[in-house]
XYZ file of C-alpha atoms in Angstrom:
744
model
C 18.794 -34.119 -13.854
C 15.875 -33.418 -11.547
C 14.203 -30.020 -11.437
C 14.451 -27.900 -8.321
C 11.993 -25.309 -7.079
C 13.011 -21.676 -6.579
C 12.777 -22.138 -2.837
C 15.559 -24.734 -3.053
C 18.046 -22.044 -4.045
C 20.992 -21.364 -1.761
C 20.151 -18.860 0.935
C 23.074 -16.618 -0.021
C 21.428 -15.888 -3.348
C 24.389 -17.116 -5.385
C 23.153 -20.041 -7.409
C 23.791 -21.723 -10.737
C 20.592 -22.407 -12.638
C 21.028 -23.684 -16.157
C 19.379 -21.147 -18.436
C 15.776 -22.273 -18.870
C 14.890 -23.714 -22.273
C 11.281 -22.913 -23.167
C 11.165 -24.749 -26.497
C 13.154 -26.795 -28.913
C 11.916 -27.202 -32.444
C 12.597 -28.295 -35.965
C 11.241 -25.347 -37.904
C 8.503 -26.098 -40.437
C 8.843 -29.835 -39.773
C 7.777 -30.433 -36.215
C 5.568 -28.613 -33.806
C 7.386 -26.767 -30.994
C 7.627 -28.679 -27.749
C 6.691 -26.549 -24.758
C 8.492 -27.310 -21.538
C 8.300 -26.093 -17.988
C 11.695 -25.921 -16.303
C 13.009 -29.000 -18.134
C 14.744 -29.445 -21.436
C 12.581 -30.943 -24.176
C 13.980 -34.184 -25.557
C 14.347 -34.139 -29.318
C 13.974 -37.622 -30.716
C 14.798 -36.821 -34.321
C 18.514 -36.276 -35.064
C 19.821 -34.207 -37.976
C 21.689 -35.952 -40.730
C 25.365 -35.132 -40.949
C 25.788 -31.882 -42.879
C 27.806 -31.767 -46.072
C 30.879 -29.479 -46.213
C 28.989 -27.072 -48.465
C 25.977 -27.021 -46.179
C 28.231 -26.562 -43.167
C 29.897 -23.579 -44.795
C 26.508 -22.032 -45.515
C 25.192 -22.719 -42.036
C 28.277 -21.228 -40.408
C 27.800 -17.961 -42.262
C 28.389 -15.061 -39.892
C 27.769 -11.377 -40.088
C 30.630 -9.553 -41.741
C 32.921 -8.012 -39.149
C 33.570 -4.328 -39.664
C 37.295 -4.908 -39.103
C 37.486 -7.900 -41.458
C 38.482 -7.655 -45.106
C 36.013 -9.102 -47.585
C 37.378 -12.315 -49.165
C 37.956 -10.620 -52.523
C 39.724 -7.669 -50.867
C 41.845 -10.002 -48.752
C 42.937 -11.856 -51.893
C 43.783 -8.556 -53.576
C 45.791 -7.479 -50.514
C 47.893 -10.638 -50.680
C 48.554 -10.215 -54.405
C 49.515 -6.552 -53.951
C 51.929 -7.458 -51.164
C 53.589 -10.156 -53.258
C 53.884 -7.758 -56.199
C 55.521 -5.144 -53.957
C 58.122 -7.608 -52.701
C 58.856 -8.884 -56.204
C 59.548 -5.324 -57.311
C 62.042 -4.465 -54.571
C 63.936 -6.498 -52.018
C 65.351 -3.481 -50.194
C 64.746 -2.862 -46.522
C 62.441 0.107 -45.954
C 64.606 1.219 -42.989
C 68.299 0.993 -44.049
C 69.657 2.481 -40.803
C 68.356 -0.446 -38.774
C 70.885 -3.255 -38.605
C 70.379 -6.928 -37.804
C 70.638 -7.609 -34.092
C 70.004 -3.995 -33.085
C 66.927 -3.116 -31.047
C 63.985 -1.987 -33.199
C 64.206 1.839 -33.383
C 61.062 3.546 -32.168
C 61.584 5.956 -35.080
C 61.072 3.034 -37.481
C 57.734 2.186 -35.846
C 56.718 5.865 -35.958
C 57.617 5.993 -39.666
C 55.216 3.089 -40.196
C 52.574 4.837 -38.072
C 52.908 7.961 -40.213
C 52.625 6.071 -43.501
C 49.451 4.450 -42.189
C 48.099 7.794 -40.961
C 48.590 9.315 -44.418
C 46.436 6.740 -46.220
C 42.831 5.624 -45.937
C 43.315 2.529 -48.113
C 42.767 -0.600 -46.057
C 44.859 -2.816 -48.328
C 47.781 -0.408 -48.181
C 47.582 -0.271 -44.385
C 47.782 -4.071 -44.118
C 50.749 -4.130 -46.534
C 52.624 -1.453 -44.565
C 52.140 -3.387 -41.324
C 53.141 -6.673 -42.935
C 56.358 -5.274 -44.441
C 57.375 -3.704 -41.145
C 56.663 -6.822 -39.069
C 58.512 -8.942 -41.628
C 61.584 -6.809 -41.042
C 61.197 -7.030 -37.255
C 61.175 -10.820 -37.576
C 64.199 -10.823 -39.860
C 66.364 -8.375 -37.915
C 65.180 -8.355 -34.269
C 62.639 -11.131 -33.613
C 62.928 -10.704 -29.835
C 61.206 -7.309 -30.228
C 58.183 -8.723 -32.063
C 55.914 -8.869 -28.988
C 56.359 -5.243 -27.804
C 56.115 -4.083 -31.426
C 52.761 -5.806 -31.979
C 51.387 -4.613 -28.644
C 52.351 -1.007 -29.398
C 50.751 -1.279 -32.853
C 47.423 -2.297 -31.289
C 47.919 0.297 -28.530
C 47.988 -2.153 -25.631
C 50.524 -2.975 -22.954
C 49.050 -6.379 -22.141
C 45.898 -8.445 -22.533
C 42.739 -6.893 -21.049
C 42.447 -9.449 -18.266
C 45.741 -8.289 -16.707
C 44.256 -4.890 -15.938
C 47.447 -3.160 -17.132
C 46.483 -0.017 -19.000
C 47.656 3.580 -19.119
C 44.543 5.722 -18.690
C 46.569 8.935 -18.443
C 44.490 12.133 -18.278
C 45.146 15.257 -20.330
C 46.201 17.316 -17.322
C 49.095 14.983 -16.451
C 50.245 14.783 -20.063
C 50.172 18.568 -20.471
C 52.160 18.967 -17.266
C 54.760 16.486 -18.513
C 54.974 18.241 -21.906
C 55.570 21.577 -20.218
C 58.152 20.348 -17.731
C 60.078 18.298 -20.311
C 60.310 21.175 -22.802
C 60.695 24.170 -20.471
C 57.300 25.663 -21.332
C 54.717 26.856 -18.848
C 51.525 24.916 -18.317
C 49.547 27.984 -19.401
C 51.300 28.032 -22.802
C 50.769 24.285 -23.282
C 47.061 24.679 -22.465
C 46.782 27.594 -24.892
C 48.362 25.482 -27.639
C 45.979 22.640 -26.871
C 43.029 25.008 -27.126
C 44.278 26.295 -30.486
C 45.495 23.026 -32.055
C 43.102 20.533 -30.470
C 45.535 17.597 -30.766
C 47.752 17.032 -27.741
C 50.118 14.939 -29.843
C 50.776 17.894 -32.127
C 51.148 20.138 -29.087
C 53.957 17.843 -27.947
C 55.584 18.044 -31.391
C 55.447 21.853 -31.353
C 56.801 22.016 -27.807
C 59.589 19.526 -28.520
C 60.692 21.182 -31.779
C 61.009 24.589 -30.054
C 63.258 23.114 -27.369
C 67.025 23.543 -27.489
C 69.183 20.808 -25.986
C 72.860 20.819 -25.015
C 73.268 17.082 -25.432
C 71.706 14.813 -28.003
C 69.704 12.110 -26.196
C 70.078 8.436 -26.993
C 67.534 7.347 -29.636
C 64.431 5.609 -28.366
C 63.830 1.929 -29.066
C 60.560 0.002 -29.231
C 61.619 -2.084 -26.241
C 62.585 1.013 -24.241
C 59.340 2.849 -24.993
C 57.255 -0.215 -24.193
C 59.061 -0.702 -20.869
C 58.722 2.987 -20.016
C 54.994 2.958 -20.716
C 54.508 -0.252 -18.724
C 56.410 1.206 -15.764
C 54.131 4.270 -15.883
C 51.004 2.102 -15.970
C 52.122 0.080 -12.938
C 52.774 3.105 -10.693
C 50.392 3.176 -7.724
C 50.083 4.610 -4.262
C 51.132 7.888 -2.652
C 52.723 10.348 -5.057
C 51.819 8.205 -8.076
C 50.828 11.158 -10.260
C 54.189 12.890 -9.776
C 55.998 9.649 -10.595
C 53.889 9.193 -13.730
C 54.692 12.720 -14.887
C 58.376 11.960 -14.335
C 58.097 8.791 -16.421
C 56.362 10.623 -19.272
C 59.011 13.370 -19.161
C 61.803 10.815 -19.636
C 60.163 9.502 -22.802
C 59.392 12.949 -24.224
C 62.864 14.274 -23.447
C 64.404 11.530 -25.598
C 61.808 11.755 -28.372
C 62.810 12.815 -31.878
C 66.520 12.736 -31.050
C 67.361 12.174 -34.714
C 64.761 14.564 -36.122
C 67.232 17.396 -36.619
C 65.358 20.318 -38.179
C 62.321 21.949 -36.633
C 59.085 20.083 -37.375
C 56.234 21.912 -39.100
C 53.039 20.579 -37.521
C 50.896 22.023 -40.324
C 52.397 19.645 -42.898
C 51.697 15.930 -43.225
C 49.857 15.808 -39.894
C 53.047 16.542 -37.970
C 55.145 13.891 -39.698
C 56.538 10.708 -38.068
C 57.192 12.428 -34.739
C 57.985 10.176 -31.785
C 56.603 12.757 -29.358
C 53.264 12.787 -31.203
C 52.815 9.042 -31.053
C 54.034 8.731 -27.455
C 51.374 11.220 -26.369
C 48.669 9.525 -28.417
C 49.641 6.164 -26.934
C 49.356 7.692 -23.463
C 45.903 9.041 -24.382
C 44.860 5.582 -25.576
C 44.077 6.674 -29.162
C 46.656 6.485 -31.942
C 44.002 7.653 -34.452
C 45.589 5.829 -37.382
C 42.597 3.872 -38.623
C 44.596 0.751 -37.751
C 42.280 -2.015 -36.545
C 43.635 -4.863 -34.444
C 42.397 -7.399 -36.987
C 44.499 -5.678 -39.652
C 47.545 -6.110 -37.430
C 46.633 -9.780 -36.908
C 46.448 -10.355 -40.677
C 49.726 -8.486 -41.189
C 51.392 -10.562 -38.464
C 50.243 -13.795 -40.120
C 51.611 -12.653 -43.470
C 54.940 -11.615 -41.926
C 55.265 -14.993 -40.181
C 54.583 -16.897 -43.434
C 57.268 -14.836 -45.204
C 59.731 -15.335 -42.369
C 59.052 -19.075 -42.096
C 59.799 -19.431 -45.816
C 63.035 -17.449 -45.436
C 63.992 -19.380 -42.287
C 63.462 -22.796 -43.880
C 65.450 -21.819 -46.978
C 68.335 -20.512 -44.855
C 68.531 -23.803 -42.942
C 68.828 -25.665 -46.242
C 71.299 -23.175 -47.680
C 68.928 -22.235 -50.479
C 67.656 -18.922 -51.813
C 64.252 -18.128 -50.392
C 61.241 -17.882 -52.675
C 58.182 -15.784 -52.046
C 55.283 -17.781 -50.589
C 52.156 -18.253 -52.670
C 48.946 -16.322 -52.134
C 47.361 -19.607 -50.970
C 50.069 -20.012 -48.306
C 49.395 -16.488 -47.038
C 45.661 -17.153 -46.923
C 46.200 -20.374 -44.975
C 48.482 -18.587 -42.514
C 45.937 -15.837 -41.929
C 43.206 -18.419 -41.319
C 45.319 -20.353 -38.804
C 46.358 -17.305 -36.795
C 42.813 -15.904 -36.719
C 41.478 -19.257 -35.526
C 44.143 -19.604 -32.830
C 43.690 -16.036 -31.618
C 39.904 -16.428 -31.396
C 40.373 -19.251 -28.863
C 43.468 -17.883 -27.134
C 43.506 -14.071 -27.458
C 46.921 -13.491 -25.904
C 49.882 -12.278 -27.922
C 51.991 -12.927 -24.819
C 51.346 -16.651 -25.335
C 51.070 -16.851 -29.133
C 54.190 -14.908 -30.156
C 56.634 -16.804 -27.882
C 55.048 -20.041 -29.160
C 55.725 -18.930 -32.731
C 59.365 -18.236 -31.938
C 59.927 -21.515 -30.094
C 58.314 -23.494 -32.949
C 60.462 -21.902 -35.668
C 57.514 -19.814 -36.917
C 55.610 -22.849 -38.173
C 51.966 -21.816 -38.045
C 50.785 -25.418 -38.484
C 52.292 -26.252 -35.082
C 50.610 -23.273 -33.459
C 47.245 -25.031 -33.373
C 48.796 -27.842 -31.348
C 50.388 -25.646 -28.674
C 47.987 -22.691 -28.491
C 44.519 -23.834 -27.498
C 41.800 -22.508 -25.246
C 43.099 -22.456 -21.653
C 41.391 -21.667 -18.357
C 42.795 -18.355 -17.169
C 42.825 -16.624 -20.563
C 39.335 -15.324 -21.417
C 38.166 -15.581 -25.017
C 35.832 -13.083 -26.630
C 32.249 -14.351 -26.347
C 30.035 -15.470 -29.183
C 27.332 -12.884 -29.847
C 23.765 -13.075 -31.104
C 22.270 -11.225 -34.042
C 19.289 -9.057 -33.071
C 16.046 -9.670 -34.932
C 12.815 -7.726 -35.321
C 10.303 -10.474 -35.961
C 9.476 -14.095 -35.297
C 9.255 -14.581 -39.067
C 12.943 -13.702 -39.414
C 13.814 -16.333 -36.816
C 11.727 -19.047 -38.477
C 13.132 -18.224 -41.899
C 16.692 -18.560 -40.621
C 16.077 -21.906 -38.915
C 13.706 -23.374 -41.492
C 14.198 -27.143 -41.521
C 16.907 -26.969 -38.840
C 16.922 -28.224 -35.265
C 17.059 -25.259 -32.903
C 16.502 -24.413 -29.275
C 15.128 -21.387 -27.405
C 16.453 -20.083 -24.099
C 15.262 -17.299 -21.846
C 17.413 -14.189 -22.013
C 17.971 -12.347 -18.752
C 19.001 -8.722 -18.316
C 22.293 -9.121 -16.504
C 26.038 -8.969 -17.052
C 27.694 -11.458 -19.412
C 30.359 -13.398 -17.533
C 32.909 -16.114 -18.188
C 33.985 -18.277 -15.247
C 37.358 -20.068 -15.445
C 38.359 -22.790 -12.980
C 41.128 -25.334 -12.404
C 40.941 -27.652 -9.379
C 43.878 -28.001 -7.017
C 44.198 -31.681 -7.913
C 43.922 -31.150 -11.672
C 46.946 -32.042 -13.848
C 46.174 -28.874 -15.844
C 47.944 -25.645 -14.925
C 45.978 -22.398 -14.698
C 47.180 -20.178 -17.543
C 47.204 -16.691 -16.061
C 49.236 -15.227 -13.224
C 46.554 -12.634 -12.517
C 45.715 -12.980 -8.824
C 42.155 -14.014 -8.094
C 40.372 -12.362 -5.196
C 38.728 -15.067 -3.136
C 39.965 -18.227 -4.810
C 37.506 -21.103 -4.734
C 38.019 -23.652 -2.002
C 38.376 -26.332 -4.670
C 40.841 -24.543 -6.933
C 41.922 -21.400 -8.759
C 39.159 -19.388 -10.414
C 38.396 -16.059 -12.049
C 35.282 -14.296 -13.315
C 35.820 -12.326 -16.532
C 33.568 -9.815 -18.300
C 32.527 -9.876 -21.951
C 35.392 -7.410 -22.499
C 37.911 -9.772 -20.814
C 38.147 -7.622 -17.691
C 38.845 -9.525 -14.487
C 35.674 -9.208 -12.367
C 36.814 -11.528 -9.583
C 37.008 -8.640 -7.109
C 33.471 -7.624 -8.019
C 32.029 -11.128 -7.624
C 33.795 -12.852 -4.732
C 30.419 -14.390 -3.836
C 30.388 -16.271 -7.150
C 33.853 -17.687 -6.492
C 32.887 -18.605 -2.947
C 29.818 -20.484 -4.186
C 31.642 -22.549 -6.827
C 32.069 -25.624 -4.572
C 28.266 -25.831 -4.329
C 27.927 -26.229 -8.105
C 30.934 -28.285 -9.164
C 30.735 -32.058 -9.197
C 33.715 -33.995 -7.876
C 34.554 -35.222 -11.378
C 34.833 -31.667 -12.724
C 38.486 -30.617 -12.548
C 38.615 -27.678 -14.998
C 36.139 -25.637 -17.008
C 35.309 -22.402 -18.818
C 31.658 -21.472 -18.351
C 29.718 -18.911 -20.425
C 26.947 -17.389 -18.340
C 24.915 -14.382 -17.260
C 25.209 -12.827 -13.808
C 21.820 -11.464 -12.748
C 20.739 -9.504 -9.672
C 18.629 -11.742 -7.424
C 16.109 -11.027 -4.675
C 16.715 -13.747 -2.087
C 13.504 -13.035 -0.173
C 11.104 -12.780 -3.086
C 12.969 -15.407 -5.150
C 12.976 -13.296 -8.304
C 15.279 -11.612 -10.785
C 15.971 -7.908 -10.204
C 16.532 -5.204 -12.859
C 19.943 -4.715 -14.437
C 20.268 -1.333 -12.701
C 20.404 -3.120 -9.357
C 23.368 -5.176 -10.498
C 25.242 -2.031 -11.513
C 25.028 -0.661 -7.961
C 27.519 -3.292 -6.778
C 31.054 -2.088 -6.120
C 33.529 -3.135 -8.815
C 36.591 -3.696 -6.603
C 37.611 -4.987 -3.191
C 34.180 -6.453 -2.439
C 33.925 -8.743 0.591
C 31.422 -11.604 0.511
C 29.935 -10.588 3.850
C 29.364 -6.999 2.614
C 27.470 -7.922 -0.584
C 24.076 -6.210 -0.604
C 22.905 -7.133 -4.108
C 22.951 -10.929 -4.436
C 23.446 -12.589 -7.781
C 22.183 -15.649 -9.579
C 24.387 -17.136 -12.318
C 22.507 -18.434 -15.361
C 24.818 -20.883 -17.158
C 24.078 -21.427 -20.845
C 27.258 -22.758 -22.456
C 30.365 -24.759 -21.609
C 33.493 -23.982 -23.626
C 36.104 -26.130 -21.864
C 35.860 -29.165 -19.598
C 38.507 -31.337 -17.938
C 41.360 -30.393 -20.250
C 39.369 -30.358 -23.501
C 38.179 -27.367 -25.562
C 34.530 -27.785 -26.569
C 34.042 -24.888 -28.985
C 33.954 -27.162 -32.048
C 31.337 -29.469 -30.561
C 27.641 -28.955 -31.251
C 25.479 -27.008 -28.834
C 23.628 -30.227 -27.982
C 26.901 -31.890 -26.940
C 28.081 -28.856 -24.990
C 24.748 -28.649 -23.184
C 24.853 -32.324 -22.213
C 28.370 -31.868 -20.834
C 27.205 -28.764 -18.972
C 24.507 -30.766 -17.201
C 26.929 -33.576 -16.424
C 29.609 -31.319 -14.934
C 27.491 -29.214 -12.553
C 24.728 -29.609 -10.012
C 22.499 -26.610 -10.778
C 19.243 -25.356 -9.346
C 16.441 -24.784 -11.857
C 14.090 -21.883 -11.241
C 10.318 -22.133 -11.214
C 8.022 -20.742 -13.902
C 7.588 -17.339 -12.234
C 11.125 -16.400 -13.216
C 9.998 -16.350 -16.865
C 8.268 -13.045 -16.265
C 11.639 -11.475 -15.416
C 13.368 -12.404 -18.662
C 13.846 -9.753 -21.339
C 13.400 -12.004 -24.338
C 14.489 -15.192 -26.053
C 17.747 -16.557 -27.412
C 17.242 -18.842 -30.431
C 20.200 -21.102 -31.228
C 21.155 -23.744 -33.754
C 21.252 -27.024 -31.851
C 23.060 -29.569 -34.039
C 25.653 -29.838 -36.769
C 28.681 -27.688 -37.625
C 26.548 -24.543 -37.512
C 26.001 -25.044 -33.776
C 29.693 -24.805 -32.857
C 30.816 -21.929 -30.616
C 32.283 -19.028 -32.614
C 34.385 -16.833 -30.288
C 34.294 -13.073 -30.864
C 31.768 -13.332 -33.730
C 28.146 -12.262 -34.062
C 26.625 -15.242 -35.809
C 23.289 -15.833 -37.509
C 23.234 -19.177 -35.720
C 22.322 -17.327 -32.529
C 19.381 -14.933 -32.787
C 17.878 -12.853 -30.012
C 14.331 -11.568 -29.748
C 13.528 -9.030 -27.030
C 10.066 -8.276 -25.758
C 10.068 -4.823 -27.319
C 11.462 -5.909 -30.697
C 8.068 -6.076 -32.362
C 7.349 -2.376 -31.817
C 9.458 0.168 -33.689
C 13.233 -0.114 -33.850
C 14.512 -3.633 -33.193
C 17.201 -3.047 -30.610
C 18.201 -0.312 -28.231
C 21.434 1.576 -28.872
C 24.439 1.997 -26.602
C 25.686 5.560 -27.095
C 28.549 7.659 -25.735
C 27.931 10.966 -23.922
C 29.990 13.714 -25.611
C 28.444 16.907 -24.246
C 25.602 18.543 -22.362
C 23.344 21.613 -22.461
C 22.578 23.649 -19.341
C 19.130 22.989 -17.895
C 16.292 25.447 -17.525
C 13.386 25.703 -15.139
C 13.462 22.871 -12.619
C 16.633 21.575 -14.294
C 18.554 24.818 -13.735
C 21.052 23.227 -11.339
C 21.773 20.203 -13.557
C 22.342 19.415 -17.227
C 19.043 19.550 -19.100
C 19.967 17.602 -22.248
C 22.907 15.660 -23.628
C 24.687 15.099 -26.941
C 25.162 11.400 -27.702
C 27.278 9.659 -30.313
C 27.891 6.279 -31.897
C 31.371 4.840 -32.578
C 33.014 4.619 -35.999
C 35.820 2.046 -35.560
C 37.108 2.515 -39.106
C 37.756 6.255 -38.747
C 38.204 6.067 -34.957
C 35.673 8.821 -34.393
C 32.597 9.363 -32.253
C 29.787 10.559 -34.539
C 26.919 12.574 -33.064
C 23.520 10.923 -33.388
C 21.050 12.809 -31.152
C 20.305 15.140 -28.277
C 18.443 13.502 -25.424
C 16.487 14.908 -22.481
C 13.784 12.304 -21.896
C 13.719 9.306 -19.571
C 15.601 10.862 -16.642
C 14.320 11.126 -13.083
C 15.364 14.128 -10.993
C 17.610 11.858 -8.943
C 19.243 10.456 -12.080
C 19.942 13.950 -13.444
C 21.599 14.979 -10.188
C 23.719 11.842 -10.149
C 24.717 12.231 -13.804
C 25.598 15.889 -13.264
C 28.040 14.916 -10.515
C 29.618 12.150 -12.594
C 29.919 14.126 -15.820
C 31.207 17.300 -14.178
C 34.312 15.327 -13.223
C 35.173 14.655 -16.898
C 34.530 18.096 -18.425
C 37.042 19.193 -21.092
C 37.569 22.661 -22.590
C 36.851 21.738 -26.214
C 35.717 18.762 -28.289
C 38.311 16.110 -29.094
C 39.664 15.976 -32.659
C 37.908 12.617 -33.051
C 34.423 14.030 -32.244
C 32.325 14.414 -35.427
C 29.461 16.883 -34.902
C 27.740 19.759 -36.640
C 29.836 22.901 -37.022
C 26.832 25.144 -36.426
C 27.181 27.390 -33.362
C 23.593 26.864 -32.195
C 24.081 23.090 -32.115
C 27.192 23.097 -29.906
C 26.834 21.787 -26.331
C 27.516 24.152 -23.445
C 30.073 21.697 -22.053
C 32.094 18.830 -23.543
C 33.116 15.594 -21.843
C 35.757 12.910 -22.087
C 34.229 9.903 -23.936
C 33.832 7.820 -20.792
C 30.169 7.071 -20.181
C 27.886 4.798 -22.242
C 24.087 4.938 -22.017
C 21.450 2.587 -23.367
C 18.873 4.506 -25.368
C 15.580 3.518 -27.006
C 14.139 5.396 -30.002
C 10.872 5.511 -31.948
C 12.625 5.507 -35.309
C 15.592 6.958 -37.197
C 15.791 9.732 -39.761
C 18.302 11.734 -41.816
C 19.424 15.068 -40.357
C 21.984 17.733 -41.356
C 22.587 18.372 -37.653
C 24.200 15.007 -36.858
C 27.055 13.015 -38.365
C 26.239 9.390 -37.479
C 26.818 7.025 -40.418
C 27.028 9.948 -42.869
C 29.438 7.958 -45.034
C 27.216 4.867 -44.863
C 23.843 6.296 -45.917
C 25.152 8.591 -48.673
C 23.002 11.638 -47.930
C 25.278 14.529 -48.944
C 27.023 14.757 -45.600
C 23.837 14.385 -43.576
C 23.850 11.808 -40.820
C 21.343 9.517 -39.152
C 19.479 10.875 -36.144
C 17.226 9.295 -33.508
C 13.636 10.538 -33.231
C 12.228 10.781 -29.703
C 15.194 9.119 -27.972
C 14.608 7.959 -24.405
C 17.224 7.198 -21.743
C 17.004 3.612 -20.455
C 20.025 3.089 -18.226
C 23.745 3.549 -17.810
C 25.976 0.792 -19.215
C 28.839 0.691 -16.732
C 29.876 -2.668 -18.192
C 30.809 -1.071 -21.522
C 33.681 1.117 -22.666
C 33.200 3.898 -25.212
C 34.638 1.721 -27.987
C 31.957 -0.892 -27.238
C 29.182 1.548 -28.170
C 26.861 0.918 -31.111
C 28.798 1.477 -34.334
C 28.020 3.731 -37.280
C 27.357 0.727 -39.494
C 24.867 -0.636 -36.983
C 23.056 2.714 -36.945
C 23.009 2.719 -40.758
C 21.528 -0.787 -40.890
C 18.886 0.057 -38.292
C 17.937 3.058 -40.433
C 17.749 0.994 -43.647
C 15.685 -1.769 -42.044
C 12.815 0.595 -41.276
C 9.766 -0.095 -43.410
C 9.625 3.561 -44.421
C 13.085 3.371 -45.985
C 14.072 1.655 -49.239
C 13.573 -2.108 -49.366
C 17.198 -2.626 -50.439
C 19.296 -4.205 -47.733
C 22.408 -2.492 -46.400
C 25.594 -4.174 -45.248
C 25.363 -6.719 -42.460
C 26.477 -5.702 -39.020
C 28.786 -7.283 -36.476
C 28.185 -4.766 -33.761
C 28.686 -5.375 -30.103
C 25.142 -5.245 -28.779
C 24.487 -6.080 -25.176
C 24.336 -9.889 -25.423
């Protein structure tokens, strides 16, 4: 493919350069080959890797939500032992063929909430889902979605996002209490779910409502989420009232909210679902493992019933195989709406699932992530003796473009409407978090015909969308990209143009490519598109390098994982802390002097996914311009709350408390000189083992807002702990590996 100069780019600023590849090398065996705009040709091919070598090369960072292999094995053995000891149903009032009672799900929620043992949580989920499959399999999908606190996949855009004020209004109106009393209870108790329990248990009813079912609650919540237009808030309150009015119909006696965290109250869990936080310590990957186990059990029972035989418990090896299959399938096709119906129609045979559930254009998969590094030595050590490639890393927004041509025999998977469909077919642009960005980037969709060759009928493209100066022919800062509107953008109104840097191809013309080597995927990428390559001056605008394994099993694409086979090195990695942190704004302190009219400093926190808490990590007041402070004051004032959430972990000292607290909505990128231990903050306190003291940032500096990230995508406590341990001033012993969601 011939190179093209920067001036050959399309005048509209929306172009598709293949990410530039500065060097490709076999570490310690061949000298790096420098290139200018072109790929270097590697003449020497790797020998085929052995299975053992492949397993070692494909080693990935341990996911915080994943069980260690030894713990996973123990979980399977414990589950089998439990079932051997008792064959009784845990919910005797639930009969075969009846809808799944919402009370049964809430009983499972409560059992999970009362334990911190990961293995026990997985077993509780597995036993419950096994019974759903045995008694009411048609309710499996809404049950799983409620357990992971979702109504649909992220790309559909269907989510609740109900504010406290609406929920409190619904609690008051459904229980006959004034809004003032509900607010007073919330101020005293601090948990709106428990406020609902207290309000509901004090209510007298003339008629006993019909018990709630999982299907009914799921439908009610979905109906609430879909309400739009004039009077939508009143309609949402009405929908919430209907659910709360029927909650705890079978509870009988008054509930004591001071005991057992309020018990298995339906009202409590309905409110927490509306808030978007069940606060159970139940990770989605635990539910996925439990679902796999339940399906293996049910498949064994189902096959035995067809043969008229007594079912036997599956082996631990069968459970392990089932978990592996479902995890693999879900990594390529993360849609329970597709996977669960496929399980049912294939008689719960997981082996068949791989054949019918594969990567499809229209359903975004979670992107492969790179491990941050601090030194070139670390990179060379990792790739010693291996063929690898380097690519420029640009400071933009990770994107995934899906496309199916009108004349393709393949059907586009999703029914989500695309804004500005490509002239050649149906297309969508998805974010790294699977959000549909098609309405934000109609110019990308409009430009697709300029890139796609006639032989390309379907694809999934992994890329970076970067702000582009059409006049100067150069990359613009990330902040410029974030000034674009997120919805209802018209191509003719776009002020900030974009350039799409394509670096990986995951699907082409009906075939998934994730198991192919990076070399093969790159060759197919060049064959499927007609890109423009940028001139050398663009190099100055990159923020670092991506170093990737080029050949062999280790170079396959690993969806949703942060792998050691992709390393990233930023320009500022060699000075101080390796990577910046993405932190959530929890509170603010009133400004003084010239900052009197705005917030002068802010309390920031990292995210602990295991405990589902935001843990304070620093106060910050540096790096802000006067204009930025004014803008942030306006934004944050709109999300002020009266008291910290129950899932905020911060010092109890009065002098350390912010003047105002916020909803956990905004994420900021922050740079720090180093990290230290402090009694004032709670970040990673359980990770570093310092008598309740947490990790704190020294001299933190605001870099930019991260509008592309949700609060749960912030840097995790484990990541903060590892960054602290990696400092030269700290012990040489290595902490646990991290699979945190950094910006790439």
